[in-house]
Amino acid sequence: MGDTVEDNEIDRISELPPFIVHQIMSHLLVKEVAQTSILSKRWQYLQRSFPIFDFDEAYRYFMEISCPIFFRSKRGRLRINIRRFIEYVNASLLRFCELKFSMQKLRILISLLDIKESSCVLDKWIGLATENGVKELDFDVRTLTDSAYTLPGIIFSAKLLTTLKLAGCKLEQPSDTIRFLSLKSLTLNYVCISEVMLQKITSECVLLEELSMSNCWGAKRVHVFEAWMLVEIPHMKLKKM
């Protein structure tokens, strides 16, 4: 039997330049992008080289556990799911980085039982994104405790980063200059940041246009100096110390 109309349409799409196919993929859901890899070897390559990543492992009941007995019964299963998720993210990012392409966007939402146990893995992901010129980074770390994940110093060398969204993290003052040379939008939610660090960011990120803070702690007040491009602070809410 000859090729069907659907097969011919897929073949024509496969002949498009990679950047156009990637643009098409950007309008698909994450699961739909993954499914394109079964169409052909070229589609498998195009899916692997797709520069937009969206990893979301937010357990719907993770932050709602109130019964200790229930939590203990589910802890083992949660740990297995987290390990599988980490392995999947690792494999996906390493496979993409081997292609030596620039990364457009990385979004990670992860729920952890132990921050210290997983910090090295999170550091690795941010390092890979930074080294591959990520432009948009959305990093959300959730736990059952009050501890926050401390971001590695390498993140401050992300020269091409234009949009940064952080949640459940801690921003510590780097020993070197902040090299957010392209940063235009910064969103902080449940982030620990000092007044000095906040002032350093607003003064050294010369292209910063938008700053949004919600439920942050570590600073009692916000001083903004020399932020010539900062035109909007849509939401500012600090937690009481």
Tab-separated table of C-alpha atoms in Angstrom:
chain	number	residue	atom	x	y	z
A	1	MET	CA	0.000	0.000	0.000
A	2	GLY	CA	1.131	3.552	-0.745
A	3	ASP	CA	1.758	6.262	1.779
A	4	THR	CA	-1.309	7.812	3.330
A	5	VAL	CA	-2.089	11.515	3.299
A	6	GLU	CA	-1.107	11.667	6.982
A	7	ASP	CA	2.274	10.060	6.256
A	8	ASN	CA	2.968	12.543	3.465
A	9	GLU	CA	2.052	15.451	5.743
A	10	ILE	CA	4.432	14.178	8.451
A	11	ASP	CA	7.184	13.766	5.851
A	12	ARG	CA	6.719	17.359	4.668
A	13	ILE	CA	6.896	18.628	8.249
A	14	SER	CA	10.030	16.552	8.845
A	15	GLU	CA	11.725	18.317	5.945
A	16	LEU	CA	11.330	21.700	7.619
A	17	PRO	CA	14.431	23.332	9.145
A	18	PRO	CA	15.005	22.381	12.819
A	19	PHE	CA	14.290	25.868	14.151
A	20	ILE	CA	10.833	25.841	12.536
A	21	VAL	CA	10.038	22.375	13.905
A	22	HIS	CA	11.158	23.559	17.339
A	23	GLN	CA	8.862	26.557	17.002
A	24	ILE	CA	5.973	24.156	16.289
A	25	MET	CA	6.938	22.061	19.318
A	26	SER	CA	6.899	25.142	21.534
A	27	HIS	CA	3.114	25.262	21.108
A	28	LEU	CA	2.636	21.635	22.191
A	29	LEU	CA	2.205	20.162	25.646
A	30	VAL	CA	5.237	18.459	27.192
A	31	LYS	CA	3.740	14.992	26.700
A	32	GLU	CA	2.925	15.799	23.079
A	33	VAL	CA	6.501	16.886	22.401
A	34	ALA	CA	7.767	13.598	23.880
A	35	GLN	CA	5.372	11.624	21.682
A	36	THR	CA	6.815	13.137	18.478
A	37	SER	CA	9.976	11.058	18.940
A	38	ILE	CA	8.154	7.915	17.761
A	39	LEU	CA	7.439	9.377	14.298
A	40	SER	CA	10.941	8.844	12.911
A	41	LYS	CA	14.637	8.972	13.794
A	42	ARG	CA	14.777	12.613	12.675
A	43	TRP	CA	11.851	13.512	14.905
A	44	GLN	CA	13.619	11.726	17.754
A	45	TYR	CA	16.664	13.926	17.166
A	46	LEU	CA	14.517	17.057	16.891
A	47	GLN	CA	12.767	16.199	20.139
A	48	ARG	CA	16.093	15.702	21.916
A	49	SER	CA	17.437	18.998	20.569
A	50	PHE	CA	14.298	20.932	21.565
A	51	PRO	CA	15.705	23.796	23.714
A	52	ILE	CA	12.673	24.196	26.010
A	53	PHE	CA	12.368	21.951	29.075
A	54	ASP	CA	9.450	21.741	31.491
A	55	PHE	CA	9.902	19.245	34.327
A	56	ASP	CA	7.098	19.204	36.872
A	57	GLU	CA	6.969	16.638	39.660
A	58	ALA	CA	4.630	18.298	42.124
A	59	TYR	CA	2.826	15.631	44.109
A	60	ARG	CA	-0.704	16.875	44.574
A	61	TYR	CA	-0.880	15.626	48.119
A	62	PHE	CA	2.765	16.271	49.030
A	63	MET	CA	2.224	19.623	50.709
A	64	GLU	CA	-1.148	18.639	52.144
A	65	ILE	CA	-0.009	15.731	54.317
A	66	SER	CA	-1.141	16.403	57.867
A	67	CYS	CA	-1.423	12.886	59.312
A	68	PRO	CA	1.975	11.450	60.458
A	69	ILE	CA	0.752	7.858	60.010
A	70	PHE	CA	-0.289	8.585	56.417
A	71	PHE	CA	3.022	10.313	55.709
A	72	ARG	CA	5.091	7.385	57.017
A	73	SER	CA	3.143	4.953	54.859
A	74	LYS	CA	3.797	7.035	51.730
A	75	ARG	CA	7.391	8.118	52.401
A	76	GLY	CA	8.963	5.129	50.647
A	77	ARG	CA	6.839	5.596	47.569
A	78	LEU	CA	7.605	9.325	47.472
A	79	ARG	CA	11.328	8.631	47.666
A	80	ILE	CA	11.118	6.218	44.713
A	81	ASN	CA	9.136	8.700	42.635
A	82	ILE	CA	11.606	11.489	43.393
A	83	ARG	CA	14.558	9.289	42.434
A	84	ARG	CA	12.913	8.357	39.124
A	85	PHE	CA	12.145	11.993	38.402
A	86	ILE	CA	15.735	13.021	39.115
A	87	GLU	CA	17.057	10.275	36.827
A	88	TYR	CA	14.709	11.417	34.047
A	89	VAL	CA	15.744	15.072	34.338
A	90	ASN	CA	19.427	14.095	34.464
A	91	ALA	CA	19.188	11.978	31.316
A	92	SER	CA	17.213	14.626	29.400
A	93	LEU	CA	19.559	17.501	30.245
A	94	LEU	CA	22.760	15.534	29.625
A	95	ARG	CA	21.468	14.285	26.284
A	96	PHE	CA	20.637	17.848	25.218
A	97	CYS	CA	23.947	19.296	26.447
A	98	GLU	CA	25.892	16.746	24.392
A	99	LEU	CA	24.459	18.426	21.269
A	100	LYS	CA	26.138	21.736	22.208
A	101	PHE	CA	22.960	23.772	21.582
A	102	SER	CA	21.847	26.841	23.504
A	103	MET	CA	19.034	26.303	25.992
A	104	GLN	CA	16.030	28.584	25.632
A	105	LYS	CA	14.078	27.719	28.767
A	106	LEU	CA	14.326	25.420	31.765
A	107	ARG	CA	11.477	25.032	34.226
A	108	ILE	CA	11.806	22.613	37.128
A	109	LEU	CA	9.270	22.109	39.888
A	110	ILE	CA	10.380	19.437	42.316
A	111	SER	CA	9.202	18.265	45.734
A	112	LEU	CA	11.925	16.897	48.010
A	113	LEU	CA	12.053	15.030	51.296
A	114	ASP	CA	15.636	16.056	52.048
A	115	ILE	CA	17.245	19.236	50.686
A	116	LYS	CA	20.796	18.329	51.754
A	117	GLU	CA	20.550	14.939	50.103
A	118	SER	CA	19.547	16.434	46.744
A	119	SER	CA	21.462	19.737	46.693
A	120	CYS	CA	24.298	18.383	44.551
A	121	VAL	CA	21.820	17.243	41.899
A	122	LEU	CA	20.048	20.615	41.817
A	123	ASP	CA	23.438	22.351	41.594
A	124	LYS	CA	24.288	20.160	38.625
A	125	TRP	CA	21.091	21.088	36.770
A	126	ILE	CA	21.638	24.813	37.265
A	127	GLY	CA	25.253	24.403	36.184
A	128	LEU	CA	24.246	22.643	32.962
A	129	ALA	CA	21.639	25.306	32.195
A	130	THR	CA	24.081	28.141	32.840
A	131	GLU	CA	26.853	26.559	30.780
A	132	ASN	CA	24.441	26.112	27.873
A	133	GLY	CA	23.329	29.744	27.826
A	134	VAL	CA	19.843	29.364	29.299
A	135	LYS	CA	17.668	32.431	28.689
A	136	GLU	CA	14.691	31.634	30.931
A	137	LEU	CA	15.039	29.787	34.223
A	138	ASP	CA	12.125	28.845	36.493
A	139	PHE	CA	13.271	26.882	39.553
A	140	ASP	CA	10.755	25.854	42.226
A	141	VAL	CA	11.864	23.624	45.131
A	142	ARG	CA	9.254	22.419	47.641
A	143	THR	CA	9.824	20.574	50.900
A	144	LEU	CA	7.973	19.557	54.039
A	145	THR	CA	10.378	21.546	56.209
A	146	ASP	CA	11.329	25.211	56.547
A	147	SER	CA	14.739	24.632	54.978
A	148	ALA	CA	15.469	26.272	51.628
A	149	TYR	CA	17.753	25.186	48.818
A	150	THR	CA	20.817	27.437	48.536
A	151	LEU	CA	21.509	28.295	44.912
A	152	PRO	CA	25.070	27.619	43.659
A	153	GLY	CA	27.343	30.539	42.791
A	154	ILE	CA	27.498	29.500	39.127
A	155	ILE	CA	23.999	30.849	38.585
A	156	PHE	CA	25.349	34.412	38.873
A	157	SER	CA	27.438	33.853	35.732
A	158	ALA	CA	24.378	33.285	33.521
A	159	LYS	CA	25.142	36.118	31.106
A	160	LEU	CA	22.325	35.318	28.655
A	161	LEU	CA	19.593	34.895	31.285
A	162	THR	CA	16.698	37.297	30.672
A	163	THR	CA	14.016	35.854	32.969
A	164	LEU	CA	14.599	34.306	36.381
A	165	LYS	CA	11.864	32.853	38.601
A	166	LEU	CA	12.771	31.293	41.932
A	167	ALA	CA	10.670	29.655	44.646
A	168	GLY	CA	11.713	27.834	47.809
A	169	CYS	CA	15.333	28.895	47.397
A	170	LYS	CA	18.007	30.924	49.158
A	171	LEU	CA	20.057	33.576	47.382
A	172	GLU	CA	23.390	34.153	49.093
A	173	GLN	CA	25.727	36.983	48.197
A	174	PRO	CA	28.421	35.786	45.778
A	175	SER	CA	32.088	36.562	46.329
A	176	ASP	CA	32.346	37.842	42.771
A	177	THR	CA	30.349	40.274	40.654
A	178	ILE	CA	26.864	39.271	39.549
A	179	ARG	CA	26.992	38.723	35.793
A	180	PHE	CA	23.288	38.862	34.987
A	181	LEU	CA	24.110	41.030	31.983
A	182	SER	CA	20.807	40.322	30.198
A	183	LEU	CA	18.381	39.912	33.126
A	184	LYS	CA	15.142	41.837	32.608
A	185	SER	CA	12.658	40.077	34.878
A	186	LEU	CA	13.179	38.657	38.377
A	187	THR	CA	10.432	36.873	40.339
A	188	LEU	CA	11.038	35.646	43.889
A	189	ASN	CA	8.493	33.594	45.828
A	190	TYR	CA	9.292	32.143	49.257
A	191	VAL	CA	12.937	33.072	48.748
A	192	CYS	CA	15.462	33.923	51.471
A	193	ILE	CA	17.398	37.025	50.424
A	194	SER	CA	19.193	39.698	52.434
A	195	GLU	CA	18.831	43.440	51.998
A	196	VAL	CA	22.451	43.638	50.849
A	197	MET	CA	21.939	40.909	48.256
A	198	LEU	CA	18.764	42.511	46.970
A	199	GLN	CA	20.500	45.861	46.648
A	200	LYS	CA	23.412	44.202	44.848
A	201	ILE	CA	21.088	42.601	42.296
A	202	THR	CA	19.127	45.779	41.561
A	203	SER	CA	22.291	47.855	41.203
A	204	GLU	CA	24.355	45.408	39.122
A	205	CYS	CA	21.608	44.096	36.821
A	206	VAL	CA	21.536	47.149	34.568
A	207	LEU	CA	18.774	45.845	32.271
A	208	LEU	CA	16.371	44.790	35.043
A	209	GLU	CA	12.862	46.037	34.228
A	210	GLU	CA	10.602	44.033	36.530
A	211	LEU	CA	11.032	42.808	40.093
A	212	SER	CA	8.372	40.745	41.867
A	213	MET	CA	8.697	39.453	45.434
A	214	SER	CA	6.163	37.468	47.426
A	215	ASN	CA	6.492	35.878	50.887
A	216	CYS	CA	10.252	36.402	50.950
A	217	TRP	CA	12.317	36.662	54.134
A	218	GLY	CA	15.777	37.777	55.173
A	219	ALA	CA	15.171	41.470	54.492
A	220	LYS	CA	13.035	43.829	56.537
A	221	ARG	CA	12.980	46.526	53.903
A	222	VAL	CA	13.939	46.988	50.272
A	223	HIS	CA	16.365	49.660	49.071
A	224	VAL	CA	16.633	50.060	45.308
A	225	PHE	CA	19.566	52.113	44.021
A	226	GLU	CA	20.835	52.775	40.496
A	227	ALA	CA	18.207	50.518	38.899
A	228	TRP	CA	17.800	52.776	35.909
A	229	MET	CA	15.757	50.321	33.822
A	230	LEU	CA	13.495	49.078	36.629
A	231	VAL	CA	10.039	50.310	35.668
A	232	GLU	CA	7.716	47.921	37.499
A	233	ILE	CA	7.512	46.263	40.911
A	234	PRO	CA	4.126	44.499	40.566
A	235	HIS	CA	4.097	42.581	43.850
A	236	MET	CA	6.198	43.139	46.950
A	237	LYS	CA	5.429	41.181	50.120
A	238	LEU	CA	8.003	40.283	52.782
A	239	LYS	CA	7.461	37.715	55.523
A	240	LYS	CA	7.947	38.815	59.122
A	241	MET	CA	11.281	37.762	60.589
